[in-house]
Amino acid sequence: MNLQTCDLEHGTANTKQLPRRTRTLPEQARSRRQHGGFHRSVPTCRCHQDLFVGLDFGTSGARAHVIQNGGKLEADFRQEYKEGGELDWADAWQTALWQLLKRLDSVDKSRIGALAIDGTSSTCMLVNQDTLEVVSAPQLYNATQLTSSVQAVKEIAPPGHTATASTSALCKMMTWHNTGTWQKAEVERKRPCLLHQADWLAALLHGQTRHSDWNNALKLGFDPALPGYPPWLMSQPYAGMLPRHVHAPGEAIATITAEAAARTGLPADCLICAGTTDSNAAFIAAGVTQPGEAVTSLGSTLAVKLLSETRVDRAEYGIYSHRLGDAWLVGGASNTGGAVLKQFFSSAKLKELSARIDASSPSPLQYYPLTCPGERFPINDPALEPCMEPRPQGDADFLHGLLEGIARVEAQAYGRLEELGATHLTKVVTAGGGAANEAWTNIRSRVLGVPVIASPHGEAAHGAALLAQQGFHEHRRLHAHTTCLNPRGGGGIL
Ligand SMILES: Nc1ncnc2c1ncn2[C@@H]1O[C@H](COP(=O)(O)OP(=O)(O)O)[C@@H](O)[C@H]1O
Ligand SMILES: O=C(CO)[C@H](O)[C@H](O)COP(=O)(O)O
């Protein structure tokens, strides 16, 4: 496999780093044509800009990583979502965005050259494409759609396409179509369009409303191999709702708007780059480059990504392939994970009980830990019931059963990928909150039968920052002497 790539660490071509991003010239030309090309204005040397920001919007909170050229951590922050009964997710994310950017005050913001955002996959909403106001409540990554919506997608998409999964962004678009949501918004002149969580948060900074990335758009039906939307999707009556410009992750979209620059203190020529999803960002942060190596994101949920020489898309198992440059990240996301543990134990209790577990001995308990009925992968069954009974007397034994149960789901996941033709698993690098648990790491290594290590950079936000760094250097290479400025006083389409 061609791993000739753009080195995420140093922004230069390298033969050992992640796969190089490719965009077809027609697409680039089309993009510029649609936007009348990019504005040449006062040249900015950018040589002073050597810091890059990654923002990760996960399930339990948001994080910011600021890195120096080369990837060394300059600063990092975590921002919990504001508490609230019926959490207004869009408001919670937006609040966390401005809070996180405010906390960058401790950094020399004039040195920040670019920023990228990752979010949870297929989390999306309808927004007003003129004002970015939210038109329909966000549907989260694990929100199972109406059977009628899923059936309608299965009638238009190829068999096994990831968009046919009951939680896909396309099934959410189909729900908004079948319930007349977008049509009603049109009549009310709310100019609706679909954006993913990461797309929308980035749009609040760059002011453009129809942009997404290969990874976020995958479960909407975007085909990263083209790259583009397939004819079966473009012929749908709601095709006009879809993001018009789908970028390779990390590609510079625009410079920050004047309003956002004034609000955040970021420099007027700060590039806002296309983002990705949280588990792809975690993969990038882990620095995995060899086929057969994999990254398990052990956060609120369990998402696995295997660097494979072959693409595998089998929605009946919840399996899909993301593209990263010329490589395929084959995997899926389970509803099991840390959120189940959080139902029973605080992080401190998890540490205390984990230290009492003998990881070398298998737990006799046969659990399938879930917070509620419904599983996406490796079993794609919206009605799958949790199995966490019988509960033993001792909490340490109970936790051992839960950790072992989640490890078995992980092993079943990787086993399924190999059964279906993905590259043989040789090593797992762990990201997310669970990576810190040594006992769990040892349990997982025993159950998986391969070495398991914690990612050197366990936070997805680090991967997003590497994407911003890559986008900055790529943009600088393409526009060595000029910087496009947003017609609204910030940055426009590049
Ligand atoms: N020591 C630990 N052992 C196992 N799981 C842990 C530990 N500490 C935190 N977690 C789990 O990590 C999860 C949070 O990880 P994080 O990567 O922040 O998740 P997300 O981004 O999906 O919200 C929580 O669900 C918590 O249960
Ligand atoms: O479960 C999730 C919530 O954290 C992940 O965002 C998501 O499902 C993983 O999907 P992808 O592989 O497209 O990144």
Coordinates of C-alpha atoms and ligand atoms in Angstrom, one line a residue:
M1 CA 0.0 0.0 0.0
N2 CA 1.2 3.5 -0.9
L3 CA 1.9 5.2 2.4
Q4 CA 3.6 8.1 0.6
T5 CA 2.0 10.8 2.7
C6 CA 2.0 14.3 3.9
D7 CA 3.8 14.1 7.2
L8 CA 1.3 15.2 9.8
E9 CA 4.0 16.0 12.3
H10 CA 6.1 18.3 10.1
G11 CA 3.8 19.2 7.3
T12 CA 6.2 17.9 4.7
A13 CA 6.2 14.9 2.4
N14 CA 7.4 11.8 4.1
T15 CA 7.4 8.1 3.2
K16 CA 6.6 6.8 6.7
Q17 CA 3.8 9.0 7.9
L18 CA 0.1 8.8 7.2
P19 CA -1.3 8.5 3.7
R20 CA -1.2 11.6 1.5
R21 CA -4.5 13.4 1.0
T22 CA -5.6 13.6 -2.6
R23 CA -8.2 15.7 -4.2
T24 CA -9.2 15.5 -7.9
L25 CA -8.3 18.7 -9.8
P26 CA -11.8 19.0 -11.2
E27 CA -13.1 19.1 -7.7
Q28 CA -10.7 21.8 -6.7
A29 CA -11.4 23.8 -9.8
R30 CA -15.1 23.3 -9.2
S31 CA -14.8 24.5 -5.7
R32 CA -12.9 27.7 -6.7
R33 CA -15.3 28.3 -9.6
Q34 CA -18.3 28.1 -7.3
H35 CA -16.7 30.7 -5.0
G36 CA -15.1 32.8 -7.8
G37 CA -11.7 31.5 -6.8
F38 CA -9.9 32.9 -3.7
H39 CA -9.3 36.5 -2.9
R40 CA -5.8 37.8 -3.2
S41 CA -5.2 40.4 -0.6
V42 CA -2.5 41.7 1.7
P43 CA 0.2 39.0 1.7
T44 CA 0.9 37.5 5.1
C45 CA 4.1 35.7 5.6
R46 CA 2.7 33.5 8.4
C47 CA 6.3 32.6 9.4
H48 CA 5.4 33.6 13.0
Q49 CA 2.5 31.2 13.2
D50 CA 3.8 27.9 14.7
L51 CA 0.9 26.8 16.9
F52 CA -2.1 24.7 15.8
V53 CA -5.4 24.0 17.6
G54 CA -7.4 20.9 17.7
L55 CA -10.9 20.8 19.3
D56 CA -12.6 17.6 20.1
F57 CA -16.3 17.5 20.9
G58 CA -16.9 14.0 22.4
T59 CA -19.8 12.5 24.3
S60 CA -19.0 13.7 27.8
G61 CA -17.2 16.9 27.1
A62 CA -15.0 19.0 24.8
R63 CA -11.2 19.2 24.7
A64 CA -8.6 21.6 23.1
H65 CA -5.1 20.6 22.3
V66 CA -2.6 23.3 21.2
I67 CA 0.6 21.9 19.5
Q68 CA 3.8 23.4 18.3
N69 CA 5.2 22.7 14.9
G70 CA 6.2 19.1 15.0
G71 CA 3.5 18.0 17.4
K72 CA 4.9 18.9 20.8
L73 CA 2.0 19.8 23.2
E74 CA 1.9 23.5 24.1
A75 CA -1.3 23.5 26.1
D76 CA -4.5 21.4 26.6
F77 CA -7.9 22.1 28.2
R78 CA -11.0 20.1 28.9
Q79 CA -14.5 21.7 29.1
E80 CA -17.4 19.8 30.4
Y81 CA -20.7 20.4 28.7
K82 CA -23.0 22.6 30.8
E83 CA -25.3 20.5 32.9
G84 CA -29.0 20.6 32.2
G85 CA -32.0 18.4 32.2
E86 CA -32.9 18.1 28.6
L87 CA -29.5 19.1 27.4
D88 CA -29.8 21.5 24.4
W89 CA -26.9 19.9 22.6
A90 CA -26.3 22.6 20.0
D91 CA -26.3 25.3 22.8
A92 CA -24.0 23.1 25.0
W93 CA -21.5 22.6 22.1
Q94 CA -21.5 26.3 21.2
T95 CA -21.0 27.3 24.8
A96 CA -18.1 24.8 25.1
L97 CA -16.6 26.2 21.9
W98 CA -16.4 29.8 23.1
Q99 CA -15.3 28.7 26.6
L100 CA -12.5 26.5 25.2
L101 CA -11.3 29.3 22.8
K102 CA -11.4 31.8 25.8
R103 CA -9.1 29.4 27.7
L104 CA -6.6 29.8 24.9
D105 CA -5.9 33.2 26.4
S106 CA -3.1 31.6 28.3
V107 CA -1.4 30.9 24.9
D108 CA 0.2 33.5 22.6
K109 CA -2.8 33.5 20.2
S110 CA -0.9 35.5 17.6
R111 CA 1.1 32.4 16.9
I112 CA -1.9 30.3 16.1
G113 CA -2.0 29.5 12.4
A114 CA -4.8 27.0 12.0
L115 CA -7.6 25.2 13.8
A116 CA -9.6 22.0 13.1
I117 CA -12.5 20.4 14.9
D118 CA -13.5 16.7 15.3
G119 CA -17.0 15.6 16.5
T120 CA -19.0 12.4 17.0
S121 CA -19.8 10.6 13.8
S122 CA -23.2 11.1 12.1
T123 CA -24.2 13.6 14.8
C124 CA -26.0 16.1 12.6
M125 CA -28.8 18.7 12.4
L126 CA -30.6 21.1 10.0
V127 CA -29.3 24.6 10.2
N128 CA -30.2 27.9 8.4
Q129 CA -27.5 28.2 5.7
D130 CA -27.6 32.0 5.9
T131 CA -27.5 32.4 9.7
L132 CA -26.3 29.1 11.0
E133 CA -29.3 29.1 13.4
V134 CA -30.3 25.5 14.3
V135 CA -33.6 24.5 12.5
S136 CA -34.0 21.0 13.9
A137 CA -32.7 19.5 17.2
P138 CA -29.4 17.6 16.7
Q139 CA -29.6 13.8 16.2
L140 CA -26.7 12.2 18.1
Y141 CA -24.3 9.6 16.8
N142 CA -26.3 6.7 18.4
A143 CA -29.8 7.9 17.7
T144 CA -31.6 5.0 16.0
Q145 CA -34.0 6.3 13.3
L146 CA -37.5 5.2 12.5
T147 CA -37.8 1.8 10.8
S148 CA -39.5 3.6 7.9
S149 CA -36.5 5.9 7.4
V150 CA -34.0 3.0 7.5
Q151 CA -36.1 1.0 5.1
A152 CA -36.3 4.0 2.7
V153 CA -32.5 4.4 2.8
K154 CA -32.1 0.6 2.1
E155 CA -34.2 1.1 -1.0
I156 CA -31.9 3.7 -2.5
A157 CA -28.4 2.8 -1.2
P158 CA -26.3 -0.2 -2.3
P159 CA -26.5 -3.3 -0.1
G160 CA -24.2 -3.1 2.9
H161 CA -23.6 0.6 2.6
T162 CA -22.9 2.2 5.9
A163 CA -25.7 4.8 5.3
T164 CA -28.2 1.9 5.8
A165 CA -27.2 1.7 9.5
S166 CA -30.1 2.8 11.6
T167 CA -28.0 5.6 13.2
S168 CA -26.5 6.9 10.0
A169 CA -26.7 10.6 9.1
L170 CA -28.5 9.7 5.9
C171 CA -31.2 7.9 7.9
K172 CA -31.5 11.1 9.9
M173 CA -31.9 13.1 6.7
M174 CA -34.5 10.6 5.5
T175 CA -36.4 11.1 8.8
W176 CA -36.4 14.9 8.3
H177 CA -37.5 14.3 4.7
N178 CA -40.3 11.8 5.5
T179 CA -41.6 13.9 8.4
G180 CA -41.6 17.1 6.2
T181 CA -39.2 18.9 8.6
W182 CA -36.9 20.4 5.9
Q183 CA -39.8 21.2 3.6
K184 CA -41.6 23.1 6.4
A185 CA -38.4 25.0 7.1
E186 CA -38.1 25.9 3.4
V187 CA -41.7 27.2 3.4
E188 CA -40.8 29.3 6.5
R189 CA -37.8 30.7 4.6
K190 CA -35.4 29.2 7.1
R191 CA -33.1 28.0 4.3
P192 CA -32.3 24.6 5.9
C193 CA -29.2 22.5 5.1
L194 CA -27.7 19.6 6.9
L195 CA -24.5 20.0 8.9
H196 CA -22.6 17.6 11.1
Q197 CA -21.7 18.7 14.6
A198 CA -18.0 19.4 13.7
D199 CA -19.1 21.1 10.4
W200 CA -21.5 23.4 12.3
L201 CA -19.0 24.4 15.0
A202 CA -16.3 25.1 12.4
A203 CA -18.9 27.2 10.4
L204 CA -19.4 29.3 13.5
L205 CA -15.7 30.3 13.1
H206 CA -15.3 30.5 9.3
G207 CA -18.8 31.6 8.4
Q208 CA -19.2 29.3 5.4
T209 CA -22.2 27.0 5.7
R210 CA -22.0 24.2 3.2
H211 CA -18.7 22.5 4.1
S212 CA -17.9 19.1 5.6
D213 CA -15.1 16.5 5.4
W214 CA -14.7 13.0 3.9
N215 CA -15.1 11.3 7.4
N216 CA -18.1 13.1 8.7
A217 CA -19.9 12.8 5.4
L218 CA -19.3 9.1 5.0
K219 CA -22.5 8.0 6.8
L220 CA -24.4 10.6 4.8
G221 CA -23.5 8.5 1.7
F222 CA -20.4 10.4 0.5
D223 CA -18.0 8.0 -1.2
P224 CA -14.4 8.9 -0.3
A225 CA -13.1 6.7 -3.2
L226 CA -14.6 9.0 -5.8
P227 CA -14.4 11.4 -3.8
G228 CA -17.9 12.6 -4.1
Y229 CA -21.6 11.9 -3.7
P230 CA -22.8 8.9 -5.7
P231 CA -25.6 9.3 -8.3
W232 CA -28.1 7.3 -6.2
L233 CA -27.8 10.1 -3.6
M234 CA -27.6 13.1 -5.9
S235 CA -30.9 12.1 -7.4
Q236 CA -32.8 12.4 -4.1
P237 CA -35.2 15.3 -3.6
Y238 CA -33.2 16.4 -0.5
A239 CA -29.8 16.3 -2.2
G240 CA -29.8 20.1 -2.0
M241 CA -29.6 19.8 1.8
L242 CA -26.3 18.0 1.8
P243 CA -22.9 19.7 2.4
R244 CA -21.8 21.1 -1.0
H245 CA -18.1 21.0 -0.4
V246 CA -16.6 17.9 1.2
H247 CA -12.9 18.3 1.9
A248 CA -10.2 15.9 2.7
P249 CA -9.6 16.0 6.5
G250 CA -7.3 18.9 7.4
E251 CA -7.8 20.9 4.2
A252 CA -8.0 24.6 4.8
I253 CA -11.6 25.9 4.2
A254 CA -11.3 29.6 5.1
T255 CA -9.8 32.0 7.4
I256 CA -11.7 33.0 10.5
T257 CA -14.4 35.6 10.2
A258 CA -13.8 39.1 11.6
E259 CA -16.6 38.5 14.2
A260 CA -15.1 35.2 15.4
A261 CA -11.6 36.7 15.5
A262 CA -12.8 39.6 17.6
R263 CA -14.7 37.3 19.9
T264 CA -11.9 34.8 20.4
G265 CA -8.8 36.8 20.0
L266 CA -7.6 34.4 17.2
P267 CA -5.5 36.1 14.5
A268 CA -7.5 37.5 11.5
D269 CA -5.6 35.1 9.2
C270 CA -6.1 32.0 11.3
L271 CA -7.1 29.1 9.0
I272 CA -10.1 27.0 9.8
C273 CA -9.5 23.6 8.4
A274 CA -11.8 20.7 7.6
G275 CA -12.1 18.3 10.5
T276 CA -12.9 14.7 11.0
T277 CA -14.8 12.4 13.4
D278 CA -13.5 11.7 16.9
S279 CA -12.3 8.2 16.4
N280 CA -10.5 9.2 13.2
A281 CA -8.9 12.0 15.1
A282 CA -7.8 9.5 17.8
F283 CA -6.3 7.3 15.0
I284 CA -4.3 10.3 13.6
A285 CA -3.2 11.2 17.2
A286 CA -1.9 7.6 17.7
G287 CA 0.5 7.9 14.8
V288 CA -0.3 4.4 13.5
T289 CA 1.1 3.9 10.0
Q290 CA 1.5 0.2 9.4
P291 CA -1.2 -2.1 8.0
G292 CA -2.5 -4.5 10.6
E293 CA -2.1 -1.9 13.4
A294 CA -5.3 -0.5 14.9
V295 CA -6.6 2.1 17.2
T296 CA -9.4 1.4 19.7
S297 CA -11.0 4.6 21.0
L298 CA -12.1 3.6 24.5
G299 CA -14.2 6.6 25.5
S300 CA -17.9 6.7 26.3
T301 CA -18.2 4.2 23.4
L302 CA -15.9 1.7 21.8
A303 CA -14.8 2.5 18.3
V304 CA -12.2 0.5 16.4
K305 CA -10.1 1.5 13.4
L306 CA -7.8 -1.0 11.7
L307 CA -5.3 0.3 9.1
S308 CA -6.2 -2.1 6.2
E309 CA -4.9 -2.7 2.7
T310 CA -8.5 -3.6 1.7
R311 CA -11.7 -1.7 2.1
V312 CA -14.6 -3.4 3.9
D313 CA -18.1 -2.0 4.0
R314 CA -20.7 -4.4 5.5
A315 CA -23.5 -2.5 7.2
E316 CA -25.2 -5.7 8.3
Y317 CA -22.4 -5.9 10.9
G318 CA -22.0 -2.1 11.3
I319 CA -18.7 -2.1 9.4
Y320 CA -17.5 0.7 7.2
S321 CA -14.2 2.1 5.9
H322 CA -13.0 5.6 6.3
R323 CA -10.4 7.0 3.9
L324 CA -7.3 8.7 5.2
G325 CA -5.2 9.7 2.2
D326 CA -4.6 6.5 0.2
A327 CA -5.3 4.1 3.1
W328 CA -8.5 2.6 4.5
L329 CA -9.4 2.6 8.2
V330 CA -11.8 -0.3 8.5
G331 CA -13.9 -0.5 11.6
G332 CA -17.1 0.4 13.4
A333 CA -18.4 1.8 16.6
S334 CA -20.1 -0.1 19.4
N335 CA -22.5 1.3 22.0
T336 CA -20.5 -0.5 24.7
G337 CA -17.7 1.4 26.4
G338 CA -16.9 3.8 29.3
A339 CA -20.4 5.1 29.5
V340 CA -21.5 1.7 30.9
L341 CA -18.8 1.9 33.6
K342 CA -19.8 5.5 34.4
Q343 CA -23.3 4.2 35.3
F344 CA -21.8 2.2 38.1
F345 CA -18.5 3.8 39.1
S346 CA -16.8 7.2 39.3
S347 CA -13.4 7.6 37.6
A348 CA -11.8 7.4 41.1
K349 CA -13.7 4.2 42.0
L350 CA -12.7 2.7 38.7
K351 CA -9.1 3.3 39.5
E352 CA -9.4 1.8 43.0
L353 CA -11.3 -1.3 41.9
S354 CA -9.2 -1.9 38.8
A355 CA -6.1 -2.1 41.0
R356 CA -7.7 -5.1 42.7
I357 CA -8.4 -7.1 39.6
D358 CA -6.2 -10.0 38.5
A359 CA -6.1 -9.3 34.8
S360 CA -4.4 -12.6 34.0
S361 CA -7.5 -14.6 35.1
P362 CA -10.6 -14.5 32.9
S363 CA -13.8 -13.4 34.5
P364 CA -16.4 -16.1 34.7
L365 CA -19.1 -13.6 34.0
Q366 CA -20.5 -13.4 30.4
Y367 CA -21.6 -9.8 30.0
Y368 CA -22.5 -7.7 27.0
P369 CA -22.3 -4.3 28.7
L370 CA -24.7 -1.6 27.3
T371 CA -26.3 1.4 28.9
C372 CA -29.6 0.6 27.1
P373 CA -30.9 -1.7 24.4
G374 CA -29.3 -1.2 21.0
E375 CA -26.0 -2.1 19.4
R376 CA -24.3 -0.8 16.2
F377 CA -21.2 -3.1 15.9
P378 CA -20.0 -5.8 15.7
I379 CA -23.7 -6.8 16.2
N380 CA -25.9 -4.3 14.3
D381 CA -29.1 -4.8 16.3
P382 CA -31.1 -1.7 17.5
A383 CA -33.0 -4.0 20.0
L384 CA -30.0 -5.9 21.5
E385 CA -30.5 -6.0 25.2
P386 CA -27.7 -5.3 27.7
C387 CA -26.4 -8.3 29.6
M388 CA -24.9 -7.5 33.0
E389 CA -26.4 -10.2 35.2
P390 CA -25.9 -11.9 37.6
R391 CA -24.1 -9.2 39.6
P392 CA -21.5 -10.7 42.0
Q393 CA -21.2 -9.5 45.6
G394 CA -17.9 -7.8 45.2
D395 CA -17.6 -4.6 43.1
A396 CA -14.2 -5.6 41.9
D397 CA -15.5 -8.8 40.5
F398 CA -18.4 -7.0 38.9
L399 CA -16.1 -4.5 37.3
H400 CA -13.8 -7.3 36.2
G401 CA -16.9 -8.8 34.4
L402 CA -17.7 -5.5 32.7
L403 CA -14.1 -4.9 31.6
E404 CA -13.8 -8.4 30.3
G405 CA -17.2 -8.2 28.6
I406 CA -16.2 -5.0 26.7
A407 CA -12.8 -6.6 25.8
R408 CA -14.7 -9.6 24.3
V409 CA -16.8 -7.2 22.2
E410 CA -13.6 -5.5 21.0
A411 CA -12.1 -9.0 20.1
Q412 CA -15.3 -9.9 18.3
A413 CA -15.1 -6.6 16.4
Y414 CA -11.6 -7.1 15.2
G415 CA -12.3 -10.8 14.5
R416 CA -15.2 -9.8 12.3
L417 CA -13.1 -7.4 10.3
E418 CA -10.6 -10.1 9.5
E419 CA -13.3 -12.6 8.6
L420 CA -14.5 -10.1 6.0
G421 CA -11.1 -9.6 4.4
A422 CA -9.4 -6.8 6.4
T423 CA -5.7 -7.0 7.1
H424 CA -4.7 -9.3 10.0
L425 CA -4.5 -7.5 13.4
T426 CA -1.0 -7.2 14.8
K427 CA -1.2 -4.5 17.5
V428 CA -3.8 -2.2 19.2
V429 CA -3.1 1.3 20.3
T430 CA -5.7 2.7 22.8
A431 CA -7.1 6.2 22.9
G432 CA -9.8 7.7 25.2
G433 CA -10.4 7.6 28.9
G434 CA -10.1 3.9 29.2
A435 CA -6.5 3.9 27.9
A436 CA -5.3 4.8 31.3
N437 CA -6.5 1.6 32.9
E438 CA -3.6 -0.8 33.1
A439 CA -5.7 -3.8 34.3
W440 CA -8.1 -3.3 31.4
T441 CA -5.2 -3.0 29.0
N442 CA -3.8 -6.3 30.2
I443 CA -7.3 -8.0 30.1
R444 CA -7.7 -6.7 26.5
S445 CA -4.3 -7.9 25.4
R446 CA -5.1 -11.4 26.8
V447 CA -8.5 -11.5 25.1
L448 CA -7.3 -10.0 21.8
G449 CA -4.1 -12.0 21.7
V450 CA -2.0 -9.1 20.5
P451 CA 0.1 -6.3 22.2
V452 CA -2.1 -3.4 23.5
I453 CA -0.5 -0.1 24.4
A454 CA -1.8 3.3 25.3
S455 CA -1.6 5.9 22.6
P456 CA 1.3 8.4 23.1
H457 CA -1.3 11.0 22.5
G458 CA -4.6 9.6 23.7
E459 CA -6.8 12.5 23.0
A460 CA -8.7 13.0 19.7
A461 CA -8.1 16.7 20.1
H462 CA -4.4 16.0 19.4
G463 CA -5.3 14.4 16.1
A464 CA -7.4 17.4 15.1
A465 CA -4.5 19.7 15.9
L466 CA -2.2 17.6 13.7
L467 CA -4.8 18.0 10.9
A468 CA -4.8 21.8 11.4
Q469 CA -1.0 21.7 11.3
Q470 CA -1.1 19.7 8.0
G471 CA -3.7 22.1 6.5
F472 CA -1.6 25.1 7.5
H473 CA 1.5 23.8 5.8
E474 CA -0.4 22.6 2.8
H475 CA -2.1 26.0 2.4
R476 CA 1.2 27.8 2.9
R477 CA 2.8 25.7 0.2
L478 CA 0.0 26.5 -2.3
H479 CA -0.3 30.1 -1.4
A480 CA 3.1 31.0 -0.4
H481 CA 2.8 34.8 -0.7
T482 CA -0.9 35.6 -0.2
T483 CA -3.6 34.9 2.3
C484 CA -7.3 34.9 1.3
L485 CA -9.4 37.2 3.5
N486 CA -13.0 36.5 4.3
P487 CA -15.4 39.0 2.4
R488 CA -16.7 39.5 5.9
G489 CA -13.4 40.8 7.0
G490 CA -11.9 37.5 8.0
G491 CA -11.1 34.6 5.7
G492 CA -12.9 33.5 2.6
I493 CA -12.9 30.3 0.6
L494 CA -9.4 29.2 -0.2
Ligands
LIG1 N1 -9.6 4.4 34.9 C1 -10.6 4.2 34.0 N2 -10.9 3.0 33.6 C2 -11.8 2.7 32.7 N3 -12.6 3.7 32.1 C3 -12.4 4.9 32.5 C4 -11.4 5.3 33.4 N4 -11.4 6.7 33.6 C5 -12.3 7.1 32.7 N5 -12.9 6.1 32.1 C6 -14.0 6.2 31.1 O1 -13.7 7.1 30.1 C7 -14.9 7.7 29.6 C8 -14.5 9.1 29.2 O2 -13.5 9.0 28.2 P1 -13.4 10.1 27.1 O3 -12.4 9.7 26.1 O4 -13.4 11.4 27.7 O5 -14.9 9.8 26.4 P2 -15.7 10.6 25.4 O6 -14.8 11.5 24.6 O7 -16.3 9.5 24.6 O8 -16.8 11.4 26.2 C9 -15.9 7.6 30.7 O9 -17.1 7.0 30.2 C10 -15.3 6.8 31.8 O10 -16.1 5.8 32.3
LIG2 O1 -19.4 6.3 18.8 C1 -19.0 7.4 18.6 C2 -19.2 8.5 19.6 O2 -17.9 8.7 20.2 C3 -18.2 7.8 17.4 O3 -18.2 9.2 17.1 C4 -18.6 7.2 16.2 O4 -19.7 6.4 16.2 C5 -17.4 6.6 15.5 O5 -17.7 6.6 14.2 P1 -16.5 6.9 13.1 O6 -15.9 5.5 13.0 O7 -17.3 7.3 11.9 O8 -15.6 7.9 13.7

